[in-house]
PDB file of C-alpha atoms in Angstrom:
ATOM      1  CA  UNK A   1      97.705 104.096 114.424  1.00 82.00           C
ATOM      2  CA  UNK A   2      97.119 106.230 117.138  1.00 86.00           C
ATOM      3  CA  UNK A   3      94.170 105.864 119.447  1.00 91.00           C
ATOM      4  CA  UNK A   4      92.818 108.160 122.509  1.00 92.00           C
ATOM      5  CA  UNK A   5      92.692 104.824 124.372  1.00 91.00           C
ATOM      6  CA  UNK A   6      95.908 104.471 124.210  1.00 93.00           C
ATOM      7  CA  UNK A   7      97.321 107.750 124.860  1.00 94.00           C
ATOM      8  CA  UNK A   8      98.080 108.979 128.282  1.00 95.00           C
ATOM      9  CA  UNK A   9      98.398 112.396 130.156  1.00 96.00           C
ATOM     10  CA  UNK A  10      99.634 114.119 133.387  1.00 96.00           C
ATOM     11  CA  UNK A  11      97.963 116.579 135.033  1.00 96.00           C
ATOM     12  CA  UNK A  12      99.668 118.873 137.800  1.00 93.00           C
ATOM     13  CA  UNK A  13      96.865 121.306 138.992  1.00 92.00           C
ATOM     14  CA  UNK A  14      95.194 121.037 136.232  1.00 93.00           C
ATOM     15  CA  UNK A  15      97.768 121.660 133.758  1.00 95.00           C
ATOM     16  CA  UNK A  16      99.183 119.223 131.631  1.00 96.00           C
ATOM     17  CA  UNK A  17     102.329 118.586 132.560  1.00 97.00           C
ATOM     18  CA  UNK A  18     103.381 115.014 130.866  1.00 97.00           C
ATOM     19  CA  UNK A  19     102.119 112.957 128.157  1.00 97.00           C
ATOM     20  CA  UNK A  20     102.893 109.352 126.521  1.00 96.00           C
ATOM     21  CA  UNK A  21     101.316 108.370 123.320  1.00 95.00           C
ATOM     22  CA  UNK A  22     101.171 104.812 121.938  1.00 94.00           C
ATOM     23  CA  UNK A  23     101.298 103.252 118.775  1.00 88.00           C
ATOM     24  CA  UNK A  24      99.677 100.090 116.929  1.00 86.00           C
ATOM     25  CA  UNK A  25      99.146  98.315 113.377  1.00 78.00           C
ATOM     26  CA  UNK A  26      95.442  99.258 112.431  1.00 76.00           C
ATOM     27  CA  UNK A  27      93.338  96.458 113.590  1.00 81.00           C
ATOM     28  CA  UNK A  28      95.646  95.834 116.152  1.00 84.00           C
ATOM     29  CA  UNK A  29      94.066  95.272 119.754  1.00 87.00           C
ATOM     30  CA  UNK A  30      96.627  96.752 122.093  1.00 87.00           C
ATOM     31  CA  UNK A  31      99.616  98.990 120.932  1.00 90.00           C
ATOM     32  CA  UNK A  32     103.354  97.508 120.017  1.00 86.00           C
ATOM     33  CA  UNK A  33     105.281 100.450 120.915  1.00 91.00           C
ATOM     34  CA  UNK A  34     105.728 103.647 123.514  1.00 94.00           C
ATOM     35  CA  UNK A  35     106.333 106.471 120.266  1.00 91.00           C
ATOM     36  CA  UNK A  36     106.299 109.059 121.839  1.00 94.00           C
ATOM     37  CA  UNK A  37     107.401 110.302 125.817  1.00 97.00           C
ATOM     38  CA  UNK A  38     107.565 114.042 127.297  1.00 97.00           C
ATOM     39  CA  UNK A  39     107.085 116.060 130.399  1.00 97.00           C
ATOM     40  CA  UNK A  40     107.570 119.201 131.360  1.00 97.00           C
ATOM     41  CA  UNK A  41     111.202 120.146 132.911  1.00 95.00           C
ATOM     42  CA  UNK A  42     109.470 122.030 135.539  1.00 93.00           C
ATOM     43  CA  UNK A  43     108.274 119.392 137.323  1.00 92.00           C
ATOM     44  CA  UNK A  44     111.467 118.806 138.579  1.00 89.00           C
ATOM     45  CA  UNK A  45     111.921 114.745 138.866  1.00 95.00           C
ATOM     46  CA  UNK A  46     110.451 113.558 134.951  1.00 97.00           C
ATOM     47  CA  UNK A  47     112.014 110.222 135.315  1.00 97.00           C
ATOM     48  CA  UNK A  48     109.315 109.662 137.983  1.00 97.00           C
ATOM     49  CA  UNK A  49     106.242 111.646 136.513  1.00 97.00           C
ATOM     50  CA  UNK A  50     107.122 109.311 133.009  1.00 97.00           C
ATOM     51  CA  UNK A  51     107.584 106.065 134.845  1.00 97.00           C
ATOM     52  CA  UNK A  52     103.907 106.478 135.909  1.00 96.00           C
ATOM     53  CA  UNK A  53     102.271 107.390 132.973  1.00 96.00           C
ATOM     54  CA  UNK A  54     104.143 104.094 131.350  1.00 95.00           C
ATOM     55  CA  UNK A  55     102.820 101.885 134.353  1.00 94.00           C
ATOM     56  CA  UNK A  56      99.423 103.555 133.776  1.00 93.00           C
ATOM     57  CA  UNK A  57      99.031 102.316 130.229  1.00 91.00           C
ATOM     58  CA  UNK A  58     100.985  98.962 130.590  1.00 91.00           C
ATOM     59  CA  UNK A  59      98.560  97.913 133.216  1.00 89.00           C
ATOM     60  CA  UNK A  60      96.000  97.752 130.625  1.00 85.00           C
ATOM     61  CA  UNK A  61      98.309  96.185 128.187  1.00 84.00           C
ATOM     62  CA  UNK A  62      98.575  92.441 128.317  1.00 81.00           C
ATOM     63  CA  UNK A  63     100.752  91.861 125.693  1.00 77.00           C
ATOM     64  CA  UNK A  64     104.449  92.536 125.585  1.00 78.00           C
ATOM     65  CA  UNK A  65     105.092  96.610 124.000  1.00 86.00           C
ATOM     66  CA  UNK A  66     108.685  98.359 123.506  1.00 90.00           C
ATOM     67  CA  UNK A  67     109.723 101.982 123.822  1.00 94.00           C
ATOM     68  CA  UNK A  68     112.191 102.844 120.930  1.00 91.00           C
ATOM     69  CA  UNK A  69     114.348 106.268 122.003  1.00 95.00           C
ATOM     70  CA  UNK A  70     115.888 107.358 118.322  1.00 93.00           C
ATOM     71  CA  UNK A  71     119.388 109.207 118.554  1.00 94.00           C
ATOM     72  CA  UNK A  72     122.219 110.005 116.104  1.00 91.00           C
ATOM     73  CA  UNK A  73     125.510 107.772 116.775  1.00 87.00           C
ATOM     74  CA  UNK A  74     127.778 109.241 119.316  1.00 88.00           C
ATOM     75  CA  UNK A  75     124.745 110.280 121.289  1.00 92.00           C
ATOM     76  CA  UNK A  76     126.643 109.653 124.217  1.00 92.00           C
ATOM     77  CA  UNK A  77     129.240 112.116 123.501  1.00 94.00           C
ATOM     78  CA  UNK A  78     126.474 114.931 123.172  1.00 94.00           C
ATOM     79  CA  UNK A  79     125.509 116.493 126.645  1.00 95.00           C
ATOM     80  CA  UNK A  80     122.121 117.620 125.933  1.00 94.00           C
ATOM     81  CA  UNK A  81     120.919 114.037 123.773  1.00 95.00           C
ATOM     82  CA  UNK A  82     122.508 111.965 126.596  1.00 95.00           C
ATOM     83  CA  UNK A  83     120.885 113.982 129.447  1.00 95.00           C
ATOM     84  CA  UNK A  84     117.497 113.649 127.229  1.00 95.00           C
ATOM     85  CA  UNK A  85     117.572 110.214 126.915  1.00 96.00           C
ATOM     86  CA  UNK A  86     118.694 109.301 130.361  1.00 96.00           C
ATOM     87  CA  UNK A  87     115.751 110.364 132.192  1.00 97.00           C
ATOM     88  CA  UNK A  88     113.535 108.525 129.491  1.00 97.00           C
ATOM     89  CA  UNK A  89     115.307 105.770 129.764  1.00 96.00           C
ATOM     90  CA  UNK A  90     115.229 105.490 133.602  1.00 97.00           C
ATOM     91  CA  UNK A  91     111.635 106.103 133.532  1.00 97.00           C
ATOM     92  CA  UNK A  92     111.160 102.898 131.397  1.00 96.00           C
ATOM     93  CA  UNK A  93     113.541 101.044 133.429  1.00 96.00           C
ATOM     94  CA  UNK A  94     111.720 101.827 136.540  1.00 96.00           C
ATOM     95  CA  UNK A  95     108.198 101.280 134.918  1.00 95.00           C
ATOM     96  CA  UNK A  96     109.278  97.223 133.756  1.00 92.00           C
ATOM     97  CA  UNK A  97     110.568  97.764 130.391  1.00 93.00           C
ATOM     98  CA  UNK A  98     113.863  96.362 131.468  1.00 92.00           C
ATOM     99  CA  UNK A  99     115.139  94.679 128.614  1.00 91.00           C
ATOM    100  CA  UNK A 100     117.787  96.756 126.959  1.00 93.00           C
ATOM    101  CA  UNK A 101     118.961  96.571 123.052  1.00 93.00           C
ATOM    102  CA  UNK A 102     120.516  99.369 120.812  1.00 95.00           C
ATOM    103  CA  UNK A 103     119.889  99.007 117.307  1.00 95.00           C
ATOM    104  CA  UNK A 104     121.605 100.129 113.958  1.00 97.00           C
ATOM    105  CA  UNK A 105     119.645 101.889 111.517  1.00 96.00           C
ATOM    106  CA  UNK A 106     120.801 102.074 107.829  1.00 97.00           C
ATOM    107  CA  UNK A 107     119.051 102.987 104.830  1.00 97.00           C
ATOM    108  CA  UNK A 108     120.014 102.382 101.018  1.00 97.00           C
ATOM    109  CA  UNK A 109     119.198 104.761  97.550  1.00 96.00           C
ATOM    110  CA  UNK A 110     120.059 103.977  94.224  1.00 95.00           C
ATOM    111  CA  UNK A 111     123.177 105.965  94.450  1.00 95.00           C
ATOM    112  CA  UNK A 112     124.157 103.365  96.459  1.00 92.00           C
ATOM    113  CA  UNK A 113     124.364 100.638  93.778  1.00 92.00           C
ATOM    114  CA  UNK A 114     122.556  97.911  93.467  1.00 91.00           C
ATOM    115  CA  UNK A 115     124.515  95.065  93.920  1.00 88.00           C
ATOM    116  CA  UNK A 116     124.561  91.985  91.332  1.00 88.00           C
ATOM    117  CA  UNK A 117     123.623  88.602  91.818  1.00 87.00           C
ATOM    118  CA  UNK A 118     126.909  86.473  92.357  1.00 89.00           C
ATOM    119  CA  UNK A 119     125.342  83.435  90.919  1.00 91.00           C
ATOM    120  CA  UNK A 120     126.184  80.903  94.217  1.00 95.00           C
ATOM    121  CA  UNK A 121     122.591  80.667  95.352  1.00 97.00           C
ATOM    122  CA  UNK A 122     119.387  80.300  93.799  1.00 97.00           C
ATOM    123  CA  UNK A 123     116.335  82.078  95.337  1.00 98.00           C
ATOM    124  CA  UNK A 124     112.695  80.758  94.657  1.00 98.00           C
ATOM    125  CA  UNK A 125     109.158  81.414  95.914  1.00 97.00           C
ATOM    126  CA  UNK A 126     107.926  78.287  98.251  1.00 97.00           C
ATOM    127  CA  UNK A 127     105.189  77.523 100.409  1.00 98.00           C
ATOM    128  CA  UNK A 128     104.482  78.991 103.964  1.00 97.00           C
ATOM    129  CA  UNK A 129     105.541  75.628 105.926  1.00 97.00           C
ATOM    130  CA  UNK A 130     108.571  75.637 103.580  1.00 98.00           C
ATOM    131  CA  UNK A 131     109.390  78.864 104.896  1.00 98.00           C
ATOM    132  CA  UNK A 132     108.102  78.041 108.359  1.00 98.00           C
ATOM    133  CA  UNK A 133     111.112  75.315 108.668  1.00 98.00           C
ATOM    134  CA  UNK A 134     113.446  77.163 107.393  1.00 98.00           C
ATOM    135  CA  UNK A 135     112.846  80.237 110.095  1.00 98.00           C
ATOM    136  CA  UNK A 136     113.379  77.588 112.788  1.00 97.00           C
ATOM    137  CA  UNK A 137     117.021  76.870 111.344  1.00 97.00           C
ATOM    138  CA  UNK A 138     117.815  80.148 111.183  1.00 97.00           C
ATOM    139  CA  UNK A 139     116.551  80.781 114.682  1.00 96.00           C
ATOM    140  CA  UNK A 140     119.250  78.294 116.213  1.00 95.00           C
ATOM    141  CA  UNK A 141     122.780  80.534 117.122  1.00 94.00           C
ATOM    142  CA  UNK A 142     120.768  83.988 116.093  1.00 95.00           C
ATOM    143  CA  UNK A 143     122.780  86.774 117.410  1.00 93.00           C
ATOM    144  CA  UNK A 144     119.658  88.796 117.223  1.00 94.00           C
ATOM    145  CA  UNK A 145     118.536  90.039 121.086  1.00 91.00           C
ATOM    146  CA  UNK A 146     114.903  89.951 120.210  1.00 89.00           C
ATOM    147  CA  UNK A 147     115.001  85.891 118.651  1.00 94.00           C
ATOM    148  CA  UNK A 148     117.482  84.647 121.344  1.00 93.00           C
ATOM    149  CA  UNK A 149     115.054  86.006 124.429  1.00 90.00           C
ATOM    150  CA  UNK A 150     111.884  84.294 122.924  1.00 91.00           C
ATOM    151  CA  UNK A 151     113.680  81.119 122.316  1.00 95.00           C
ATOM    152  CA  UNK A 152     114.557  81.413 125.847  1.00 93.00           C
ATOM    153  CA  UNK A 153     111.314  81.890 126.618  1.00 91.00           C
ATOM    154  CA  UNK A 154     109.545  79.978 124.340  1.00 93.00           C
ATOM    155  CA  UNK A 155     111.371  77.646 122.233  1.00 96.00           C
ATOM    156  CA  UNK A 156     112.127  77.580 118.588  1.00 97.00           C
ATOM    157  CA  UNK A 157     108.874  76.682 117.100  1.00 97.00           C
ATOM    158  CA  UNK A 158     106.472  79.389 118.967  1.00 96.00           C
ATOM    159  CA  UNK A 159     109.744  81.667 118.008  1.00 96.00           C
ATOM    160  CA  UNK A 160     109.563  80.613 114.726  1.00 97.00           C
ATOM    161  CA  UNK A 161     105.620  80.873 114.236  1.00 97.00           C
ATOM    162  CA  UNK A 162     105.757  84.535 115.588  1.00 93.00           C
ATOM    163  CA  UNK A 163     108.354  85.725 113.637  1.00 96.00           C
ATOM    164  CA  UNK A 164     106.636  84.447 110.580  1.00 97.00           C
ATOM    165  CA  UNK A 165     103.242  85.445 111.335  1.00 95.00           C
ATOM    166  CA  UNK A 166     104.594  88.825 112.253  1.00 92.00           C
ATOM    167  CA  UNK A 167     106.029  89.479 108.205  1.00 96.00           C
ATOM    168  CA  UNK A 168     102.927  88.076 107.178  1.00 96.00           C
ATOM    169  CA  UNK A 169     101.229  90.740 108.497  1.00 90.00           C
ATOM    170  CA  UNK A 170     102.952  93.365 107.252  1.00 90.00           C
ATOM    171  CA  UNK A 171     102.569  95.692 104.812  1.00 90.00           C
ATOM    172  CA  UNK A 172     104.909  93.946 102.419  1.00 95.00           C
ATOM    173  CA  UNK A 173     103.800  91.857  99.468  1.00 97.00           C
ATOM    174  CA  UNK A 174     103.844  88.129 100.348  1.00 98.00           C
ATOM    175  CA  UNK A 175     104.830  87.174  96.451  1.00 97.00           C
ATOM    176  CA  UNK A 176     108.307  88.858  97.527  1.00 98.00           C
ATOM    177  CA  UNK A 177     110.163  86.226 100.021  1.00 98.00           C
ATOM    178  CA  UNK A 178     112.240  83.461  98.855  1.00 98.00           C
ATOM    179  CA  UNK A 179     114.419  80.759  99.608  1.00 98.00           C
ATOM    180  CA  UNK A 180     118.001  80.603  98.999  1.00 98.00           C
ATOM    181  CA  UNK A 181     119.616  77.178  97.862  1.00 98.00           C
ATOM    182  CA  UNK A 182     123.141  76.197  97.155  1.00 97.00           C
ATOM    183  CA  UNK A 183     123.776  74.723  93.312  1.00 95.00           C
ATOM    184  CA  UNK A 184     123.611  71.560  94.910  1.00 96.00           C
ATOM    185  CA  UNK A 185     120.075  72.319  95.507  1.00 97.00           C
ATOM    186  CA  UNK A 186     120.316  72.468  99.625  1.00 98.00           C
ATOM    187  CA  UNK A 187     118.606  74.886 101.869  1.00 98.00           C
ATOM    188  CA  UNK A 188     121.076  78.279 102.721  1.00 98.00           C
ATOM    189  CA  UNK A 189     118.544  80.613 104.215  1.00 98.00           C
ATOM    190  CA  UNK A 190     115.829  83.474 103.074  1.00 98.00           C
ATOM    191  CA  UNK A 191     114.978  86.506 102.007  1.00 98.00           C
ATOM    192  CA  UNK A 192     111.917  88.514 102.987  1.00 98.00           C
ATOM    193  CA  UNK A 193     111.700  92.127 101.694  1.00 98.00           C
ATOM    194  CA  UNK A 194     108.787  93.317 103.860  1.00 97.00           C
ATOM    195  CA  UNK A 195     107.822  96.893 103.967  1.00 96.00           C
ATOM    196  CA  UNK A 196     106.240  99.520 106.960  1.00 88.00           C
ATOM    197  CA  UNK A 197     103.349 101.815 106.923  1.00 82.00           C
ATOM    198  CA  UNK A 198     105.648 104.501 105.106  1.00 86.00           C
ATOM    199  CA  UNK A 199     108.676 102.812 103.360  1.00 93.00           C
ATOM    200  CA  UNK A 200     110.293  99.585 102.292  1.00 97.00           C
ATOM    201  CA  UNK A 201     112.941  97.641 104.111  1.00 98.00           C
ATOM    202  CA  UNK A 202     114.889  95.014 104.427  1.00 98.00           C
ATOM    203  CA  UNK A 203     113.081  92.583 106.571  1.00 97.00           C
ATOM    204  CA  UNK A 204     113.707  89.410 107.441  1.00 97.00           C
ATOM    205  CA  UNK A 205     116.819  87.143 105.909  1.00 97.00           C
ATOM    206  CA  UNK A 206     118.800  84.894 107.087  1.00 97.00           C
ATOM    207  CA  UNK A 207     121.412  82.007 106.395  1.00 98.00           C
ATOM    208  CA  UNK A 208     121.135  78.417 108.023  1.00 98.00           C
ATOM    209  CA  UNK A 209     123.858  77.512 110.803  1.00 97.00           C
ATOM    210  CA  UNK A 210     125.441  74.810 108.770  1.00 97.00           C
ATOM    211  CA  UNK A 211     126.439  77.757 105.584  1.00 97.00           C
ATOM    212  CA  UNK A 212     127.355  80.529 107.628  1.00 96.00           C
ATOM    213  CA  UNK A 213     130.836  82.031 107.291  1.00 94.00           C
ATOM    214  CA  UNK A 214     130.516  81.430 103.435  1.00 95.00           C
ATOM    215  CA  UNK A 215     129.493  84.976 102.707  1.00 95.00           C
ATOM    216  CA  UNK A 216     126.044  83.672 101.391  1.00 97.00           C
ATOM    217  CA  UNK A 217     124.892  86.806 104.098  1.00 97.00           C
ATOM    218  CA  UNK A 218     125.872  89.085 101.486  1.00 97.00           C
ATOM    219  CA  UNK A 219     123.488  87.040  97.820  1.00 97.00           C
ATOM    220  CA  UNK A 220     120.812  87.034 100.427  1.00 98.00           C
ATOM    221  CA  UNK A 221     120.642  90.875 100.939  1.00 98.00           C
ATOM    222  CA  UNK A 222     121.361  91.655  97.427  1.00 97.00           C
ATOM    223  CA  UNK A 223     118.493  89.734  96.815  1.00 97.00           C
ATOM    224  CA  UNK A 224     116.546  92.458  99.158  1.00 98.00           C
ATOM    225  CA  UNK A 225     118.251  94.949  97.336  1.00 98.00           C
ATOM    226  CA  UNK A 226     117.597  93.796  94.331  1.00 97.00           C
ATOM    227  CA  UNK A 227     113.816  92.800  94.587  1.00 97.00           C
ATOM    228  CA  UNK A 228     113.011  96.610  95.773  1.00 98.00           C
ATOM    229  CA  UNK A 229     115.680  98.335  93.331  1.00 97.00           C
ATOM    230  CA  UNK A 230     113.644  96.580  90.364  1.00 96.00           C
ATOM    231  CA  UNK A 231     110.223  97.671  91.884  1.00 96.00           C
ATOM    232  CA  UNK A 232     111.529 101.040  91.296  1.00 96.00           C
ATOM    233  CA  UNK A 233     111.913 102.046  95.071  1.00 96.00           C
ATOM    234  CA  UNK A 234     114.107 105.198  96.140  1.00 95.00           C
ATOM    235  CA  UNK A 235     114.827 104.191 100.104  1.00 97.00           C
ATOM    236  CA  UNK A 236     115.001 101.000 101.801  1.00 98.00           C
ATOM    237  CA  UNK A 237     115.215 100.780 105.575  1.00 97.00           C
ATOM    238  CA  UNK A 238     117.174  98.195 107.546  1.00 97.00           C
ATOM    239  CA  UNK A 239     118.132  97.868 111.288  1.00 96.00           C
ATOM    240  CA  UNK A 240     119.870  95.301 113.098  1.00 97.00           C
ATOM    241  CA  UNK A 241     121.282  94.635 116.829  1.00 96.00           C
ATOM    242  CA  UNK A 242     124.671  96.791 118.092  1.00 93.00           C
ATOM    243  CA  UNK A 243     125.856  93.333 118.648  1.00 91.00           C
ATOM    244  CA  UNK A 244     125.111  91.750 115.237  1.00 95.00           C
ATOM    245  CA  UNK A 245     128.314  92.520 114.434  1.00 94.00           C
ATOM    246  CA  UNK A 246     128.621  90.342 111.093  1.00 95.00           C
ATOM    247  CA  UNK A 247     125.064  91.878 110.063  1.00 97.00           C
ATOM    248  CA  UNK A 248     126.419  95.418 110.570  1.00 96.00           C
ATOM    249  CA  UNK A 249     129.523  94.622 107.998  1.00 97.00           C
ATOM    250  CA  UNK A 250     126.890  92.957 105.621  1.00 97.00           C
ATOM    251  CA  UNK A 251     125.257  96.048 105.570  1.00 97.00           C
ATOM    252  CA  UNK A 252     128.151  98.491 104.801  1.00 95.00           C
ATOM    253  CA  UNK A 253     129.387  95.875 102.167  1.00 95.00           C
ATOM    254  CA  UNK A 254     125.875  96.227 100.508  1.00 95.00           C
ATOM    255  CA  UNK A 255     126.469 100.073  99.998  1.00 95.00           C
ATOM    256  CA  UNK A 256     123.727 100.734 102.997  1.00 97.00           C
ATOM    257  CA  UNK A 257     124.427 104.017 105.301  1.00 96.00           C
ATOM    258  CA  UNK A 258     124.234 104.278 109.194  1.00 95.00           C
ATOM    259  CA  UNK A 259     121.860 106.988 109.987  1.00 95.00           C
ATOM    260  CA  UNK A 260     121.430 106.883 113.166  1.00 95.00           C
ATOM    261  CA  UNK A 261     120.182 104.290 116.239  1.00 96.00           C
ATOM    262  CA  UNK A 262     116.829 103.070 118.275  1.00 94.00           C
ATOM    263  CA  UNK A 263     117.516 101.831 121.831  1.00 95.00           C
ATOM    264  CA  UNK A 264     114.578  99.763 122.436  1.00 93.00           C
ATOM    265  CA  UNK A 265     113.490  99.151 125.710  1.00 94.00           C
ATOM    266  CA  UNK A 266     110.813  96.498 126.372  1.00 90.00           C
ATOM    267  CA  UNK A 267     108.868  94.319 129.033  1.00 84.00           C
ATOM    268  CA  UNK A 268     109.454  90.388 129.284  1.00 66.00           C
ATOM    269  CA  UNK A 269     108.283  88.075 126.502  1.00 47.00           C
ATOM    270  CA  UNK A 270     105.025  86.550 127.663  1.00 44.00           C
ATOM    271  CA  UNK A 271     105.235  82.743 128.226  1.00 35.00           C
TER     272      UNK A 271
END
């Protein structure tokens, strides 16, 4: 996942004095994401020396990429974390990554409980234009930061269509998602347990606009929950957006534990 092509170095008099290295799905053509960012205090102004190592590789990138800066919560409060993440964070800034989102992390165990099934929704397997469709609905008043820019950018169905092909690439077992329907047998949204290189996670789920604010939110991630609990899993991983408010409280409901936040940083979604 991590490539000489796609790792970058500052030199000062022939001493390395800086470094960026860049991450990527295996297979993958260009990288997704800036992992890892560091120069040497001595230089005296890193914010610049990082800023060009990031426009170095990003001129050779022609698909959109993200820097993700991980800190504990209160990292503002902390002198030495804040001062650390500032300059980082100005160098991507200044490099093009302009677009600006902290997320929550949280992550579940078995002490946790697993939660039961309430019985209001019924969650089946279904085909991948069933699920297709039912990621557009969802996609319509997302309070995600990520979904509402490419809609912006791109409208729902290209939105849709990369968000979809995106867990079907992952490491995560198609056979897991599902659709949620009411007893009445209409659409309420999805689960997709998905997975990473090193651990499983929530993924994707989501409830249509006409059922939210019914607490169905809460069957669909127990579903999750569920699904990975019964596979005999000891950690699942979940994030969402500082701003995803009602996802947040979803979370904490579910017996999942902040542990800490990314602030992701990335370039403009590509028309």
């Amino acid at each position: 996942m991590y490539r000489p092509e796609w790792t970058w170095i500052a030199e000062h008099d022939g001493q390395v004095v800086g470094r960026a290295l860049w991450w990527g799905p295996k297979g993958s053509l260009y990288p997704a994401a800036l992992d890892c960012l560091d120069v040497d205090p001595a230089v005296g102004d890193r914010a610049a020396v990082a800023a060009a190592l990031i426009r170095a590789a990003l001129a050779g990138f022609p698909e959109p990429v993200q820097y993700q800066i991980k800190v504990t919560g209160g990292w503002r409060d902390d002198p030495a974390t804040s001062a650390a993440v500032e300059w980082r964070r100005a160098a991507a800034l200044a490099a093009g990554l302009t677009r600006e989102v902290e997320r929550l992390q949280f992550e579940w165990a078995p002490a946790d409980g697993v939660p039961p099934a309430a019985g209001r929704l019924r969650f089946t397997e279904a085909s991948d234009e069933e699920f297709l469709a039912v990621f557009r609905r969802i996609a319509e008043g997302s309070l995600d930061a990520q979904t509402r820019a490419n809609l912006a950018a791109k409208g729902v169905d290209a939105t849709a269509r990369e968000e979809m092909d995106f867990y079907l690439r992952a490491p995560g077992k198609r056979e897991w998602w599902r659709i949620a329907y009411t007893r009445e047998g209409e659409v309420a949204g999805m689960a997709i347990p998905s997975a990473t290189q090193y651990n499983v996670n929530v993924g994707y789920l989501g409830v249509v606009p006409e059922f939210r604010g019914r607490g169905y939110v809460d069957e669909v991630l127990a579903e999750i929950t569920r699904l990975h609990a019964t596979n005999g899993e000891s950690r699942i991983t979940a994030t969402t957006d500082m701003g995803n408010a009602p996802m947040a409280a979803a979370f904490g409901r579910a017996g999942y534990r902040n542990t800490g936040i990314r602030i992701n940083l990335s370039n403009d979604v590509q028309p």
